[in-house]
Amino acid sequence: MRNTLAIIIFLTLLPGAQIVAQESKTGPSSLKMRGGMSNPATKGASQDMQKLVALCARDPESQLFDREWAKYLQEYYRDGMNVDGLIEDVIQRADDYRMNSHQASGNLTMSAAEKRSIRRNMKSTAQTVVGKKKDPAG
């Protein structure tokens, strides 16, 4: 009886989960994405955003994070997009992700200096990528 009830609940919730996944694959339309499945900080975000947030939380100074951030912008940047807001969203999600993932390690939150450094690097990369997208000849 319990298994039957669990299956019914699972099948009832499954279509809703598929709709969320389909909507998030279209990329960001704005900064609505907040909070994957395993970490509340990436819930509802596209896979690309989830990967970016996890990298920012784990190793924001790495070349891999820089490449993924540039790749994300190349894929999703649209004229007039609020890049500064997107940067703040990624940093906040990464801070939340770190808090939820590393409770036992003691590295619960990012320091203000770390956030400033990440912000500065992300803005620099964004200026380069956005500039190239606006000037295809450059």
PDB file of C-alpha atoms in Angstrom:
ATOM      1  CA  MET A   1       0.000   0.000   0.000  1.00  0.00           C
ATOM      2  CA  ARG A   2       2.799   2.449   0.867  1.00  0.00           C
ATOM      3  CA  ASN A   3       4.624   1.637  -2.363  1.00  0.00           C
ATOM      4  CA  THR A   4       1.487   2.278  -4.389  1.00  0.00           C
ATOM      5  CA  LEU A   5       0.954   5.614  -2.677  1.00  0.00           C
ATOM      6  CA  ALA A   6       4.600   6.578  -3.231  1.00  0.00           C
ATOM      7  CA  ILE A   7       4.330   5.687  -6.924  1.00  0.00           C
ATOM      8  CA  ILE A   8       1.154   7.739  -7.308  1.00  0.00           C
ATOM      9  CA  ILE A   9       2.784  10.761  -5.645  1.00  0.00           C
ATOM     10  CA  PHE A  10       5.905  10.353  -7.772  1.00  0.00           C
ATOM     11  CA  LEU A  11       3.905  10.137 -11.004  1.00  0.00           C
ATOM     12  CA  THR A  12       1.838  13.143  -9.961  1.00  0.00           C
ATOM     13  CA  LEU A  13       4.918  15.278  -9.353  1.00  0.00           C
ATOM     14  CA  LEU A  14       6.902  14.062 -12.379  1.00  0.00           C
ATOM     15  CA  PRO A  15       5.086  16.143 -15.036  1.00  0.00           C
ATOM     16  CA  GLY A  16       5.680  19.328 -13.026  1.00  0.00           C
ATOM     17  CA  ALA A  17       9.392  18.546 -12.765  1.00  0.00           C
ATOM     18  CA  GLN A  18       9.594  18.076 -16.524  1.00  0.00           C
ATOM     19  CA  ILE A  19       7.950  21.429 -17.171  1.00  0.00           C
ATOM     20  CA  VAL A  20      10.457  23.218 -14.928  1.00  0.00           C
ATOM     21  CA  ALA A  21      13.351  21.476 -16.663  1.00  0.00           C
ATOM     22  CA  GLN A  22      12.022  22.404 -20.103  1.00  0.00           C
ATOM     23  CA  GLU A  23      11.533  26.042 -19.162  1.00  0.00           C
ATOM     24  CA  SER A  24      15.008  26.391 -17.671  1.00  0.00           C
ATOM     25  CA  LYS A  25      16.751  25.028 -20.786  1.00  0.00           C
ATOM     26  CA  THR A  26      15.823  28.124 -22.731  1.00  0.00           C
ATOM     27  CA  GLY A  27      18.364  30.170 -20.804  1.00  0.00           C
ATOM     28  CA  PRO A  28      17.896  33.159 -18.605  1.00  0.00           C
ATOM     29  CA  SER A  29      15.282  35.672 -19.573  1.00  0.00           C
ATOM     30  CA  SER A  30      16.165  37.817 -16.598  1.00  0.00           C
ATOM     31  CA  LEU A  31      17.345  37.300 -13.040  1.00  0.00           C
ATOM     32  CA  LYS A  32      14.339  35.183 -12.087  1.00  0.00           C
ATOM     33  CA  MET A  33      16.512  32.126 -11.534  1.00  0.00           C
ATOM     34  CA  ARG A  34      17.126  31.729  -7.853  1.00  0.00           C
ATOM     35  CA  GLY A  35      18.032  28.938  -5.819  1.00  0.00           C
ATOM     36  CA  GLY A  36      19.451  22.021  -8.815  1.00  0.00           C
ATOM     37  CA  MET A  37      17.893  19.477  -7.270  1.00  0.00           C
ATOM     38  CA  SER A  38      20.792  18.680  -4.956  1.00  0.00           C
ATOM     39  CA  ASN A  39      21.513  22.207  -3.768  1.00  0.00           C
ATOM     40  CA  PRO A  40      18.838  24.814  -3.041  1.00  0.00           C
ATOM     41  CA  ALA A  41      21.110  27.570  -4.375  1.00  0.00           C
ATOM     42  CA  THR A  42      20.782  26.237  -7.927  1.00  0.00           C
ATOM     43  CA  LYS A  43      17.169  25.031  -7.833  1.00  0.00           C
ATOM     44  CA  GLY A  44      15.350  25.909 -11.026  1.00  0.00           C
ATOM     45  CA  ALA A  45      18.471  27.171 -12.784  1.00  0.00           C
ATOM     46  CA  SER A  46      19.629  25.921 -16.170  1.00  0.00           C
ATOM     47  CA  GLN A  47      22.381  23.313 -16.191  1.00  0.00           C
ATOM     48  CA  ASP A  48      24.820  25.945 -17.445  1.00  0.00           C
ATOM     49  CA  MET A  49      23.946  28.234 -14.531  1.00  0.00           C
ATOM     50  CA  GLN A  50      24.213  25.357 -12.052  1.00  0.00           C
ATOM     51  CA  LYS A  51      27.695  24.524 -13.345  1.00  0.00           C
ATOM     52  CA  LEU A  52      28.739  28.170 -13.207  1.00  0.00           C
ATOM     53  CA  VAL A  53      27.475  28.609  -9.638  1.00  0.00           C
ATOM     54  CA  ALA A  54      29.199  25.417  -8.455  1.00  0.00           C
ATOM     55  CA  LEU A  55      32.506  26.518 -10.015  1.00  0.00           C
ATOM     56  CA  CYS A  56      32.179  29.982  -8.503  1.00  0.00           C
ATOM     57  CA  ALA A  57      31.547  28.453  -5.078  1.00  0.00           C
ATOM     58  CA  ARG A  58      34.357  25.898  -5.283  1.00  0.00           C
ATOM     59  CA  ASP A  59      37.119  27.582  -7.262  1.00  0.00           C
ATOM     60  CA  PRO A  60      36.311  31.122  -8.407  1.00  0.00           C
ATOM     61  CA  GLU A  61      39.954  31.932  -9.178  1.00  0.00           C
ATOM     62  CA  SER A  62      40.343  29.060 -11.651  1.00  0.00           C
ATOM     63  CA  GLN A  63      40.728  29.376 -15.392  1.00  0.00           C
ATOM     64  CA  LEU A  64      37.895  26.864 -15.742  1.00  0.00           C
ATOM     65  CA  PHE A  65      35.511  29.262 -13.990  1.00  0.00           C
ATOM     66  CA  ASP A  66      36.672  32.120 -16.241  1.00  0.00           C
ATOM     67  CA  ARG A  67      36.132  29.982 -19.357  1.00  0.00           C
ATOM     68  CA  GLU A  68      32.691  28.821 -18.226  1.00  0.00           C
ATOM     69  CA  TRP A  69      31.637  32.395 -17.403  1.00  0.00           C
ATOM     70  CA  ALA A  70      32.776  33.554 -20.853  1.00  0.00           C
ATOM     71  CA  LYS A  71      30.997  30.596 -22.470  1.00  0.00           C
ATOM     72  CA  TYR A  72      27.820  31.379 -20.515  1.00  0.00           C
ATOM     73  CA  LEU A  73      27.863  34.990 -21.715  1.00  0.00           C
ATOM     74  CA  GLN A  74      28.557  33.967 -25.306  1.00  0.00           C
ATOM     75  CA  GLU A  75      25.552  31.651 -25.167  1.00  0.00           C
ATOM     76  CA  TYR A  76      23.037  33.755 -23.267  1.00  0.00           C
ATOM     77  CA  TYR A  77      23.971  37.440 -23.491  1.00  0.00           C
ATOM     78  CA  ARG A  78      21.388  39.547 -25.263  1.00  0.00           C
ATOM     79  CA  ASP A  79      21.575  43.248 -25.979  1.00  0.00           C
ATOM     80  CA  GLY A  80      20.443  45.250 -22.960  1.00  0.00           C
ATOM     81  CA  MET A  81      20.920  42.378 -20.514  1.00  0.00           C
ATOM     82  CA  ASN A  82      21.743  43.422 -16.935  1.00  0.00           C
ATOM     83  CA  VAL A  83      25.204  41.820 -16.690  1.00  0.00           C
ATOM     84  CA  ASP A  84      25.993  43.466 -13.351  1.00  0.00           C
ATOM     85  CA  GLY A  85      22.784  42.009 -11.921  1.00  0.00           C
ATOM     86  CA  LEU A  86      23.658  38.606 -13.374  1.00  0.00           C
ATOM     87  CA  ILE A  87      27.102  38.770 -11.745  1.00  0.00           C
ATOM     88  CA  GLU A  88      25.539  39.596  -8.384  1.00  0.00           C
ATOM     89  CA  ASP A  89      23.088  36.730  -8.826  1.00  0.00           C
ATOM     90  CA  VAL A  90      25.893  34.240  -9.583  1.00  0.00           C
ATOM     91  CA  ILE A  91      27.916  35.424  -6.588  1.00  0.00           C
ATOM     92  CA  GLN A  92      24.917  35.232  -4.251  1.00  0.00           C
ATOM     93  CA  ARG A  93      23.996  31.770  -5.530  1.00  0.00           C
ATOM     94  CA  ALA A  94      27.612  30.639  -5.120  1.00  0.00           C
ATOM     95  CA  ASP A  95      27.652  31.961  -1.557  1.00  0.00           C
ATOM     96  CA  ASP A  96      24.367  30.137  -0.835  1.00  0.00           C
ATOM     97  CA  TYR A  97      25.706  27.005  -2.556  1.00  0.00           C
ATOM     98  CA  ARG A  98      28.835  27.078  -0.437  1.00  0.00           C
ATOM     99  CA  MET A  99      26.807  27.466   2.730  1.00  0.00           C
ATOM    100  CA  ASN A 100      24.606  24.484   1.839  1.00  0.00           C
ATOM    101  CA  SER A 101      27.459  22.286   0.575  1.00  0.00           C
ATOM    102  CA  HIS A 102      30.263  22.983   3.013  1.00  0.00           C
ATOM    103  CA  GLN A 103      28.577  23.176   6.385  1.00  0.00           C
ATOM    104  CA  ALA A 104      31.063  20.724   7.894  1.00  0.00           C
ATOM    105  CA  SER A 105      34.160  22.355   6.410  1.00  0.00           C
ATOM    106  CA  GLY A 106      33.771  25.731   8.085  1.00  0.00           C
ATOM    107  CA  ASN A 107      33.953  27.615   4.735  1.00  0.00           C
ATOM    108  CA  LEU A 108      30.375  28.733   5.027  1.00  0.00           C
ATOM    109  CA  THR A 109      30.383  32.080   3.291  1.00  0.00           C
ATOM    110  CA  MET A 110      32.540  34.145   1.005  1.00  0.00           C
ATOM    111  CA  SER A 111      34.378  37.061   2.520  1.00  0.00           C
ATOM    112  CA  ALA A 112      33.696  40.556   1.238  1.00  0.00           C
ATOM    113  CA  ALA A 113      37.205  40.653  -0.254  1.00  0.00           C
ATOM    114  CA  GLU A 114      36.609  37.360  -2.070  1.00  0.00           C
ATOM    115  CA  LYS A 115      33.314  38.649  -3.482  1.00  0.00           C
ATOM    116  CA  ARG A 116      35.014  41.863  -4.665  1.00  0.00           C
ATOM    117  CA  SER A 117      37.727  39.855  -6.414  1.00  0.00           C
ATOM    118  CA  ILE A 118      35.223  37.541  -8.083  1.00  0.00           C
ATOM    119  CA  ARG A 119      33.070  40.496  -9.128  1.00  0.00           C
ATOM    120  CA  ARG A 120      36.072  42.319 -10.607  1.00  0.00           C
ATOM    121  CA  ASN A 121      37.184  39.249 -12.608  1.00  0.00           C
ATOM    122  CA  MET A 122      33.667  38.494 -13.844  1.00  0.00           C
ATOM    123  CA  LYS A 123      33.143  42.110 -14.954  1.00  0.00           C
ATOM    124  CA  SER A 124      36.452  42.108 -16.821  1.00  0.00           C
ATOM    125  CA  THR A 125      35.541  38.902 -18.655  1.00  0.00           C
ATOM    126  CA  ALA A 126      32.054  40.228 -19.373  1.00  0.00           C
ATOM    127  CA  GLN A 127      33.412  43.443 -20.902  1.00  0.00           C
ATOM    128  CA  THR A 128      35.614  41.410 -23.227  1.00  0.00           C
ATOM    129  CA  VAL A 129      32.887  38.954 -24.262  1.00  0.00           C
ATOM    130  CA  VAL A 130      30.109  41.521 -24.610  1.00  0.00           C
ATOM    131  CA  GLY A 131      32.412  43.828 -26.566  1.00  0.00           C
ATOM    132  CA  LYS A 132      33.165  41.062 -29.040  1.00  0.00           C
ATOM    133  CA  LYS A 133      29.493  40.203 -29.407  1.00  0.00           C
ATOM    134  CA  LYS A 134      28.608  43.840 -30.093  1.00  0.00           C
ATOM    135  CA  ASP A 135      31.494  44.245 -32.568  1.00  0.00           C
ATOM    136  CA  PRO A 136      31.730  40.990 -34.548  1.00  0.00           C
ATOM    137  CA  ALA A 137      34.551  42.408 -36.668  1.00  0.00           C
ATOM    138  CA  GLY A 138      36.704  42.924 -33.534  1.00  0.00           C
TER     139      GLY A 138
END
